[in-house]
CSV table of C-alpha atoms and ligand atoms in Angstrom, one decimal:
chain,number,residue,atom,x,y,z
A,1,MET,CA,-36.4,-118.0,114.6
A,2,PRO,CA,-38.7,-118.2,111.6
A,3,ARG,CA,-39.1,-115.0,109.6
A,4,LYS,CA,-42.5,-113.4,110.0
A,5,ALA,CA,-44.7,-111.8,107.3
A,6,LEU,CA,-47.9,-109.9,107.4
A,7,ILE,CA,-50.1,-109.8,104.2
A,8,SER,CA,-52.9,-107.4,103.6
A,9,GLY,CA,-55.4,-108.8,101.0
A,10,ILE,CA,-54.6,-112.4,102.1
A,11,THR,CA,-58.1,-113.5,101.1
A,12,GLY,CA,-57.5,-112.4,97.5
A,13,GLN,CA,-56.0,-114.3,94.6
A,14,ASP,CA,-52.4,-113.1,95.2
A,15,GLY,CA,-52.6,-113.2,99.0
A,16,SER,CA,-53.5,-116.9,98.9
A,17,TYR,CA,-50.6,-117.8,96.6
A,18,LEU,CA,-48.1,-115.7,98.5
A,19,ALA,CA,-49.2,-117.2,101.8
A,20,GLU,CA,-48.5,-120.7,100.4
A,21,LEU,CA,-45.1,-119.6,99.1
A,22,LEU,CA,-44.1,-118.0,102.4
A,23,LEU,CA,-45.3,-121.1,104.4
A,24,ASP,CA,-43.2,-123.3,102.1
A,25,LYS,CA,-40.2,-121.1,102.9
A,26,GLY,CA,-40.7,-121.5,106.6
A,27,TYR,CA,-42.3,-118.1,107.4
A,28,GLN,CA,-44.8,-117.5,110.1
A,29,VAL,CA,-47.6,-115.9,108.1
A,30,SER,CA,-50.3,-113.5,109.3
A,31,GLY,CA,-53.0,-111.8,107.2
A,32,ILE,CA,-55.3,-108.9,107.6
A,33,THR,CA,-59.0,-109.6,106.9
A,34,ARG,CA,-61.8,-107.1,107.1
A,35,ARG,CA,-65.0,-107.8,108.9
A,36,SER,CA,-67.8,-109.3,106.8
A,37,SER,CA,-71.1,-110.9,107.8
A,38,SER,CA,-70.0,-114.3,106.6
A,39,PRO,CA,-66.5,-115.8,106.3
A,40,ASN,CA,-64.6,-115.0,103.1
A,41,ILE,CA,-61.7,-117.5,103.3
A,42,GLU,CA,-62.6,-119.7,100.3
A,43,ARG,CA,-59.1,-119.3,98.8
A,44,LEU,CA,-57.4,-120.1,102.2
A,45,THR,CA,-59.2,-123.2,103.5
A,46,HIS,CA,-56.3,-125.6,102.6
A,47,ILE,CA,-53.9,-123.5,104.7
A,48,ILE,CA,-56.2,-122.0,107.3
A,49,ASP,CA,-54.7,-123.9,110.2
A,50,ARG,CA,-51.2,-122.7,109.4
A,51,ILE,CA,-51.8,-118.9,109.2
A,52,GLN,CA,-53.0,-116.3,111.7
A,53,LEU,CA,-55.8,-114.0,110.6
A,54,ILE,CA,-56.0,-110.6,112.2
A,55,SER,CA,-59.1,-108.3,111.8
A,56,GLY,CA,-58.3,-105.0,110.2
A,57,ASP,CA,-59.2,-102.6,107.4
A,58,LEU,CA,-57.1,-100.4,105.1
A,59,LEU,CA,-59.6,-97.6,105.9
A,60,ASP,CA,-58.8,-97.8,109.6
A,61,GLN,CA,-55.3,-96.6,110.7
A,62,ASN,CA,-55.6,-98.0,114.3
A,63,SER,CA,-56.4,-101.4,113.1
A,64,LEU,CA,-53.3,-101.5,110.9
A,65,VAL,CA,-51.1,-100.4,113.8
A,66,ALA,CA,-52.6,-103.1,115.9
A,67,ALA,CA,-52.1,-105.8,113.2
A,68,ILE,CA,-48.4,-104.9,113.0
A,69,GLN,CA,-48.0,-104.9,116.7
A,70,GLN,CA,-49.7,-108.2,117.1
A,71,SER,CA,-47.9,-110.0,114.2
A,72,GLU,CA,-44.4,-108.4,114.6
A,73,PRO,CA,-43.5,-108.9,111.0
A,74,ASP,CA,-40.1,-108.6,109.3
A,75,GLU,CA,-41.9,-108.1,106.0
A,76,VAL,CA,-45.3,-106.5,105.1
A,77,TYR,CA,-46.9,-107.2,101.7
A,78,ASN,CA,-49.6,-104.7,100.9
A,79,LEU,CA,-51.8,-106.5,98.4
A,80,ALA,CA,-55.2,-105.2,99.6
A,81,ALA,CA,-57.0,-102.9,97.3
A,82,GLN,CA,-60.3,-102.3,95.4
A,83,SER,CA,-58.7,-104.1,92.5
A,84,PHE,CA,-61.3,-104.1,89.7
A,85,VAL,CA,-60.9,-101.3,87.1
A,86,ALA,CA,-64.6,-101.2,86.0
A,87,THR,CA,-65.8,-100.7,89.6
A,88,SER,CA,-63.4,-97.8,90.0
A,89,TRP,CA,-65.6,-95.5,87.8
A,90,ARG,CA,-68.7,-96.3,89.8
A,91,GLN,CA,-66.9,-96.0,93.2
A,92,ALA,CA,-64.1,-93.6,92.4
A,93,GLU,CA,-63.9,-92.1,95.9
A,94,LEU,CA,-63.9,-95.4,97.7
A,95,THR,CA,-61.2,-96.7,95.3
A,96,GLY,CA,-59.0,-93.7,96.2
A,97,GLN,CA,-59.6,-94.3,99.9
A,98,PHE,CA,-58.6,-98.0,99.7
A,99,THR,CA,-56.2,-98.2,96.9
A,100,ALA,CA,-54.4,-94.8,97.2
A,101,LEU,CA,-54.7,-93.6,100.9
A,102,GLY,CA,-54.6,-97.2,102.2
A,103,VAL,CA,-51.0,-97.3,101.2
A,104,THR,CA,-50.1,-94.2,103.2
A,105,ARG,CA,-51.9,-95.6,106.2
A,106,MET,CA,-49.9,-98.8,106.0
A,107,LEU,CA,-46.6,-97.0,105.6
A,108,ASP,CA,-47.4,-94.7,108.6
A,109,ALA,CA,-48.3,-97.8,110.7
A,110,ILE,CA,-44.9,-99.3,109.8
A,111,ARG,CA,-43.2,-96.0,110.8
A,112,ALA,CA,-45.0,-95.9,114.1
A,113,VAL,CA,-44.4,-99.5,115.1
A,114,ASN,CA,-41.1,-100.5,113.5
A,115,PRO,CA,-39.4,-98.6,110.6
A,116,LYS,CA,-37.1,-101.6,110.0
A,117,ILE,CA,-39.9,-103.7,108.5
A,118,ARG,CA,-39.6,-104.3,104.8
A,119,PHE,CA,-42.6,-103.1,102.8
A,120,TYR,CA,-43.9,-104.4,99.4
A,121,GLN,CA,-46.6,-102.3,97.5
A,122,ALA,CA,-48.7,-104.0,94.8
A,123,SER,CA,-48.4,-101.5,91.9
A,124,SER,CA,-50.0,-102.3,88.6
A,125,SER,CA,-49.3,-102.1,84.8
A,126,GLU,CA,-52.6,-100.2,84.6
A,127,MET,CA,-50.5,-97.2,85.7
A,128,PHE,CA,-48.9,-97.3,82.2
A,129,GLY,CA,-52.4,-97.0,80.6
A,130,ALA,CA,-52.0,-95.3,77.3
A,131,ALA,CA,-48.2,-95.5,77.2
A,132,THR,CA,-46.7,-97.2,74.1
A,133,PRO,CA,-45.6,-100.8,74.7
A,134,PRO,CA,-43.3,-102.5,75.7
A,135,GLN,CA,-43.5,-100.8,79.1
A,136,ASN,CA,-40.6,-101.0,81.6
A,137,GLU,CA,-39.4,-99.3,84.8
A,138,SER,CA,-38.6,-96.0,82.8
A,139,THR,CA,-41.9,-95.8,80.9
A,140,PRO,CA,-43.9,-92.7,82.0
A,141,PHE,CA,-47.3,-93.4,83.6
A,142,HIS,CA,-50.6,-92.4,81.8
A,143,PRO,CA,-53.4,-93.8,83.9
A,144,ARG,CA,-56.8,-94.4,82.3
A,145,SER,CA,-59.1,-95.2,85.2
A,146,PRO,CA,-59.7,-94.1,88.8
A,147,TYR,CA,-58.1,-97.4,89.8
A,148,ALA,CA,-55.0,-96.7,87.9
A,149,VAL,CA,-54.8,-93.1,89.2
A,150,ALA,CA,-55.0,-94.5,92.8
A,151,LYS,CA,-52.3,-97.0,92.0
A,152,VAL,CA,-50.0,-94.2,90.8
A,153,PHE,CA,-50.5,-92.5,94.1
A,154,GLY,CA,-49.7,-95.7,96.0
A,155,HIS,CA,-46.6,-96.2,93.8
A,156,PHE,CA,-45.2,-92.7,94.4
A,157,ILE,CA,-46.0,-92.5,98.1
A,158,THR,CA,-44.0,-95.7,98.5
A,159,GLN,CA,-41.1,-94.2,96.7
A,160,ASN,CA,-41.5,-91.0,98.7
A,161,TYR,CA,-41.4,-92.7,102.1
A,162,ARG,CA,-38.3,-94.6,100.9
A,163,GLU,CA,-36.6,-91.3,100.0
A,164,SER,CA,-38.0,-89.3,102.9
A,165,PHE,CA,-37.7,-91.7,105.8
A,166,GLY,CA,-35.2,-94.3,104.6
A,167,LEU,CA,-37.8,-97.1,104.8
A,168,TYR,CA,-37.1,-100.4,102.9
A,169,ALA,CA,-40.1,-99.9,100.7
A,170,CYS,CA,-40.6,-101.0,97.1
A,171,SER,CA,-43.2,-101.6,94.5
A,172,GLY,CA,-43.7,-104.4,92.0
A,173,ILE,CA,-45.3,-103.2,88.8
A,174,LEU,CA,-47.1,-106.4,88.0
A,175,PHE,CA,-48.8,-107.0,84.7
A,176,ASN,CA,-52.2,-108.9,84.7
A,177,HIS,CA,-51.8,-112.3,86.3
A,178,GLU,CA,-54.5,-114.8,86.6
A,179,SER,CA,-55.3,-118.3,88.0
A,180,PRO,CA,-58.2,-120.5,88.8
A,181,ARG,CA,-58.5,-118.3,92.0
A,182,ARG,CA,-59.0,-115.1,90.0
A,183,GLY,CA,-62.2,-113.2,90.8
A,184,LEU,CA,-65.1,-114.0,88.5
A,185,GLU,CA,-65.5,-110.4,87.1
A,186,PHE,CA,-62.0,-110.3,85.5
A,187,VAL,CA,-62.0,-111.1,81.9
A,188,THR,CA,-60.0,-114.3,81.9
A,189,ARG,CA,-62.0,-116.0,84.6
A,190,LYS,CA,-65.3,-114.6,83.2
A,191,VAL,CA,-64.4,-116.3,79.9
A,192,THR,CA,-63.1,-119.6,81.3
A,193,ASN,CA,-66.0,-120.0,83.7
A,194,ALA,CA,-68.5,-119.2,80.9
A,195,ALA,CA,-66.9,-121.7,78.5
A,196,ALA,CA,-67.1,-124.4,81.2
A,197,ARG,CA,-70.7,-123.6,82.0
A,198,ILE,CA,-71.7,-123.5,78.3
A,199,GLN,CA,-70.0,-126.9,77.8
A,200,LEU,CA,-72.0,-128.3,80.8
A,201,GLY,CA,-75.3,-126.8,79.5
A,202,LEU,CA,-75.5,-124.4,82.5
A,203,GLN,CA,-75.3,-121.2,80.4
A,204,LYS,CA,-76.3,-120.2,76.9
A,205,ASP,CA,-74.3,-117.2,75.9
A,206,LEU,CA,-71.7,-114.7,77.0
A,207,ALA,CA,-71.9,-110.9,76.9
A,208,MET,CA,-68.5,-109.2,76.5
A,209,GLY,CA,-67.0,-105.7,76.2
A,210,ASN,CA,-64.0,-104.6,74.1
A,211,LEU,CA,-62.6,-107.7,72.3
A,212,SER,CA,-59.6,-105.9,70.8
A,213,ALA,CA,-57.8,-104.9,74.0
A,214,LYS,CA,-54.5,-106.6,74.5
A,215,ARG,CA,-53.0,-107.7,77.8
A,216,ASP,CA,-49.8,-109.4,78.9
A,217,TRP,CA,-51.3,-112.2,81.0
A,218,GLY,CA,-49.2,-114.4,83.3
A,219,PHE,CA,-49.9,-117.0,86.1
A,220,ALA,CA,-50.3,-115.6,89.6
A,221,GLY,CA,-48.4,-118.5,91.1
A,222,ASP,CA,-45.3,-117.5,89.1
A,223,TYR,CA,-45.7,-113.8,90.0
A,224,VAL,CA,-45.8,-114.2,93.8
A,225,GLU,CA,-42.2,-115.6,93.5
A,226,ALA,CA,-41.1,-112.3,92.0
A,227,ILE,CA,-42.9,-110.4,94.8
A,228,TRP,CA,-40.9,-112.3,97.5
A,229,MET,CA,-37.6,-112.1,95.6
A,230,MET,CA,-37.9,-108.3,95.4
A,231,LEU,CA,-38.1,-108.0,99.1
A,232,GLN,CA,-34.9,-110.1,99.6
A,233,ALA,CA,-32.6,-107.7,97.8
A,234,ASP,CA,-30.0,-105.6,99.7
A,235,THR,CA,-31.5,-102.3,98.6
A,236,PRO,CA,-35.2,-101.6,97.8
A,237,LYS,CA,-36.0,-101.0,94.1
A,238,ASP,CA,-39.1,-101.1,91.9
A,239,PHE,CA,-39.5,-103.8,89.2
A,240,VAL,CA,-41.7,-104.6,86.3
A,241,VAL,CA,-43.0,-108.2,86.4
A,242,ALA,CA,-44.5,-109.5,83.1
A,243,THR,CA,-44.2,-112.3,80.5
A,244,GLY,CA,-43.4,-110.0,77.5
A,245,VAL,CA,-46.1,-111.7,75.4
A,246,SER,CA,-49.5,-110.0,74.8
A,247,HIS,CA,-52.8,-111.4,73.4
A,248,SER,CA,-56.2,-109.8,72.6
A,249,VAL,CA,-59.4,-110.6,74.5
A,250,GLU,CA,-60.6,-112.2,71.2
A,251,TYR,CA,-57.6,-114.6,71.3
A,252,LEU,CA,-58.4,-115.4,74.9
A,253,LEU,CA,-62.0,-116.4,73.8
A,254,GLU,CA,-60.6,-118.6,71.0
A,255,VAL,CA,-58.1,-120.4,73.3
A,256,ALA,CA,-60.7,-121.0,76.1
A,257,PHE,CA,-63.6,-122.2,74.0
A,258,SER,CA,-61.4,-124.3,71.6
A,259,HIS,CA,-60.0,-126.1,74.6
A,260,LEU,CA,-63.6,-127.5,74.9
A,261,ASN,CA,-64.0,-128.0,71.1
A,262,LEU,CA,-66.4,-125.0,71.0
A,263,ASP,CA,-66.4,-122.1,68.6
A,264,TYR,CA,-66.7,-118.9,70.7
A,265,ARG,CA,-68.4,-117.1,67.8
A,266,ASP,CA,-71.5,-119.3,68.4
A,267,PHE,CA,-71.9,-117.9,71.9
A,268,VAL,CA,-70.3,-114.5,72.4
A,269,ARG,CA,-72.1,-111.2,71.8
A,270,VAL,CA,-70.7,-107.7,72.4
A,271,ASP,CA,-72.7,-105.7,74.9
A,272,PRO,CA,-72.0,-101.9,74.6
A,273,SER,CA,-72.7,-101.4,78.3
A,274,LEU,CA,-69.5,-103.3,79.1
A,275,ILE,CA,-67.3,-100.9,77.1
A,276,ARG,CA,-65.4,-98.8,79.6
A,277,PRO,CA,-65.4,-95.0,79.7
A,278,ALA,CA,-61.6,-95.0,78.8
A,279,GLU,CA,-59.7,-98.1,77.7
A,280,VAL,CA,-56.2,-99.4,78.1
A,281,ASP,CA,-55.6,-100.8,74.6
A,282,TYR,CA,-52.3,-102.5,74.7
A,283,LEU,CA,-50.1,-103.6,77.6
A,284,CYS,CA,-46.9,-105.6,77.1
A,285,GLY,CA,-44.2,-105.6,79.8
A,286,ASP,CA,-40.5,-105.8,79.6
A,287,SER,CA,-39.3,-107.5,82.8
A,288,SER,CA,-35.6,-107.9,81.8
A,289,GLU,CA,-34.6,-105.8,84.8
A,290,ALA,CA,-36.1,-108.3,87.2
A,291,GLN,CA,-34.5,-111.2,85.3
A,292,ARG,CA,-31.1,-109.5,85.5
A,293,ALA,CA,-31.4,-108.5,89.2
A,294,PHE,CA,-32.8,-111.7,90.7
A,295,GLY,CA,-33.2,-114.2,87.9
A,296,TRP,CA,-37.0,-114.2,87.8
A,297,LYS,CA,-38.7,-115.7,84.7
A,298,PRO,CA,-42.3,-116.8,84.2
A,299,ARG,CA,-42.8,-120.6,84.0
A,300,THR,CA,-46.4,-120.8,82.6
A,301,ASN,CA,-47.4,-119.6,79.1
A,302,PHE,CA,-50.8,-118.2,78.2
A,303,GLU,CA,-52.2,-121.3,76.6
A,304,GLN,CA,-51.2,-123.4,79.7
A,305,LEU,CA,-52.7,-120.8,82.0
A,306,ILE,CA,-56.1,-120.7,80.2
A,307,ALA,CA,-56.2,-124.5,79.9
A,308,MET,CA,-55.6,-124.8,83.7
A,309,MET,CA,-58.4,-122.2,84.4
A,310,VAL,CA,-60.9,-123.9,82.1
A,311,GLU,CA,-60.3,-127.3,83.7
A,312,ALA,CA,-60.7,-125.9,87.2
A,313,ASP,CA,-63.9,-124.1,86.2
A,314,LEU,CA,-65.3,-127.4,84.7
A,315,GLU,CA,-64.6,-129.2,87.9
A,316,ARG,CA,-66.0,-126.4,90.1
A,317,ASN,CA,-69.2,-126.1,88.0
A,318,ARG,CA,-69.7,-129.9,88.0
A,319,ARG,CA,-69.5,-129.9,91.8
A,320,ASN,CA,-71.5,-126.8,92.6
A,321,PRO,CA,-72.9,-124.8,89.7
A,322,ALA,CA,-74.6,-122.2,91.9
A,323,ALA,CA,-71.4,-121.2,93.6
A,324,VAL,CA,-69.8,-120.0,90.3
A,325,HIS,CA,-72.7,-118.4,88.6
A,326,PHE,CA,-71.6,-115.4,86.6
A,327,VAL,CA,-72.9,-112.0,88.0
A,328,SER,CA,-74.3,-110.1,84.9
A,329,GLY,CA,-73.4,-106.5,84.3
A,330,VAL,CA,-69.6,-106.7,84.8
B,401,LIG,P1,-58.1,-109.4,94.7
B,401,LIG,O1,-59.2,-108.5,94.3
B,401,LIG,O2,-58.2,-110.9,94.5
B,401,LIG,O3,-57.9,-109.3,96.3
B,401,LIG,C1,-57.9,-108.0,96.9
B,401,LIG,C2,-57.8,-108.2,98.4
B,401,LIG,O4,-57.9,-106.9,99.0
B,401,LIG,C3,-58.9,-109.0,99.1
B,401,LIG,O5,-58.3,-109.8,100.0
B,401,LIG,C4,-59.8,-108.0,99.7
B,401,LIG,O6,-60.5,-108.5,100.8
B,401,LIG,C5,-58.7,-107.0,100.2
B,401,LIG,N1,-59.3,-105.7,100.5
B,401,LIG,C6,-60.0,-104.9,99.7
B,401,LIG,N2,-60.3,-103.7,100.4
B,401,LIG,C7,-59.8,-103.9,101.6
B,401,LIG,C8,-59.8,-103.1,102.8
B,401,LIG,N3,-60.4,-101.9,102.8
B,401,LIG,N4,-59.2,-103.5,103.9
B,401,LIG,C9,-58.6,-104.7,103.9
B,401,LIG,N5,-58.6,-105.5,102.8
B,401,LIG,C10,-59.2,-105.1,101.7
B,401,LIG,O7,-56.8,-108.9,94.1
B,401,LIG,P2,-55.5,-109.7,93.6
B,401,LIG,O8,-55.1,-110.7,94.5
B,401,LIG,O9,-55.7,-110.1,92.1
B,401,LIG,O10,-54.4,-108.5,93.5
B,401,LIG,C11,-53.6,-108.2,94.7
B,401,LIG,C12,-53.1,-106.8,94.6
B,401,LIG,O11,-52.3,-106.7,93.4
B,401,LIG,C13,-54.2,-105.7,94.4
B,401,LIG,O12,-53.7,-104.5,95.1
B,401,LIG,C14,-54.3,-105.5,92.9
B,401,LIG,O13,-54.8,-104.2,92.7
B,401,LIG,C15,-52.8,-105.6,92.5
B,401,LIG,N6,-52.6,-106.0,91.2
B,401,LIG,C16,-53.2,-107.1,90.7
B,401,LIG,C17,-53.0,-107.5,89.4
B,401,LIG,C18,-53.6,-108.8,88.9
B,401,LIG,O14,-53.5,-109.0,87.6
B,401,LIG,N7,-54.1,-109.7,89.7
B,401,LIG,C19,-52.1,-106.8,88.5
B,401,LIG,C20,-51.4,-105.7,89.1
B,401,LIG,C21,-51.7,-105.3,90.4
B,401,LIG,P3,-61.9,-109.1,100.7
B,401,LIG,O15,-61.7,-110.6,100.4
B,401,LIG,O16,-62.5,-108.9,102.0
B,401,LIG,O17,-62.7,-108.4,99.6
B,402,LIG,P1,-57.8,-105.0,83.8
B,402,LIG,O1,-56.7,-105.0,82.8
B,402,LIG,O2,-57.3,-104.9,85.2
B,402,LIG,O3,-58.8,-104.0,83.5
B,402,LIG,O4,-58.4,-106.5,83.8
B,402,LIG,P2,-59.8,-107.1,83.2
B,402,LIG,O5,-59.6,-108.6,83.2
B,402,LIG,O6,-60.9,-106.6,84.0
B,402,LIG,O7,-59.9,-106.5,81.8
B,402,LIG,C1,-58.9,-106.8,80.8
B,402,LIG,C2,-59.4,-106.2,79.4
B,402,LIG,O8,-60.5,-107.0,79.0
B,402,LIG,C3,-59.9,-104.7,79.5
B,402,LIG,O9,-59.3,-104.1,78.4
B,402,LIG,C4,-61.4,-104.9,79.3
B,402,LIG,O10,-62.0,-103.8,78.7
B,402,LIG,C5,-61.5,-106.1,78.4
B,402,LIG,N1,-62.8,-106.7,78.5
B,402,LIG,C6,-63.6,-107.0,77.4
B,402,LIG,N2,-64.7,-107.6,77.8
B,402,LIG,C7,-64.7,-107.6,79.2
B,402,LIG,C8,-65.6,-108.1,80.2
B,402,LIG,O11,-66.7,-108.6,79.9
B,402,LIG,N3,-65.2,-108.1,81.4
B,402,LIG,C9,-63.9,-107.6,81.8
B,402,LIG,N4,-63.6,-107.6,83.1
B,402,LIG,N5,-63.1,-107.1,80.9
B,402,LIG,C10,-63.4,-107.1,79.6
């Protein structure tokens, strides 16, 4: 009998890579999608015939119970969230409903239908916030945005249900991970898409926020392997997943633009409205515990990742410039 997995957030970046990985491993894959007026399966079109999509929403407990009953999973991966930090100040309450309480709803749905299901929670390095790097599993959290506060709740409720009810529930504390499928508002994709559009004459300049922030950026395709490995261990445990190498936003600009023989200084201007109310200055993860426990290591370095993203954005913009037009103000 094939193993069965249910993914919330399957239409997102990580959901699409994880679905591919699980299909390759012979899983029967189901995913929860929320209702929208037009289909939102752009990242899944290449595997759409091989997965089952079930309508549901993290804001609706009954729909989560029904999705678990229908898909009968051995493993649930809770990737769904309002995942963009900047939006979390403008929609703080909604972010709490999705990103914090949504985790409780999913855990309660598992308890109600089948407490033997293994549960993965998508925790985030944003929880470390202002903590001094390198950050690992023992670093205390100091969240700096409503998003990060909500993720801390999700992290601790997962731990609490593990301790209270004996669920197999664990969290991966993943540092930023990117890909050609990353949402356009995140800084890597915003930059690679703009560099491609400037090269093609479709865009003139690029407004940016804080250029000195540093992130530990990895490739999403590598990170979903760690997510799956975590759920295969005999006992549930939380792990940091990171590359251990950090770069500034300014270096990101340099790498992306120079890949196209452009100098970013000719095109980039800092827009004060894009500076956040509170910033996370410096994230750099120590994932040696994950390496020791299940042998996970990243395969893609930063320069390879950005080159891959710039090339994909060049191709996409050549094909259909309107589809990847940058939305200003984020
Ligand atoms: P995306 O923003 O690409 O995807 C988010 C997914 O959540 C989408 O499928 C979205 O659906 C879904 N979703 C949002 N709200 C709801 C809801 N109310 N009910 C059902 N589904 C909902 O995120 P990523 O793939 O990048 O990230 C996956 C998870 O990992 C997220 O929880 C994120 O916070 C976390 N994370 C990500 C990191 C990263 O660097 N990528 C780092 C650390 C943690 P729709 O398509 O309908 O909008
Ligand atoms: P985050 O780490 O989850 O907030 O991921 P982002 O990709 O949204 O942001 C990473 C860092 O880039 C943060 O420190 C932002 O302040 C910084 N940054 C600078 N300019 C921009 C911008 O124009 N857009 C975004 N999204 N981030 C920016």
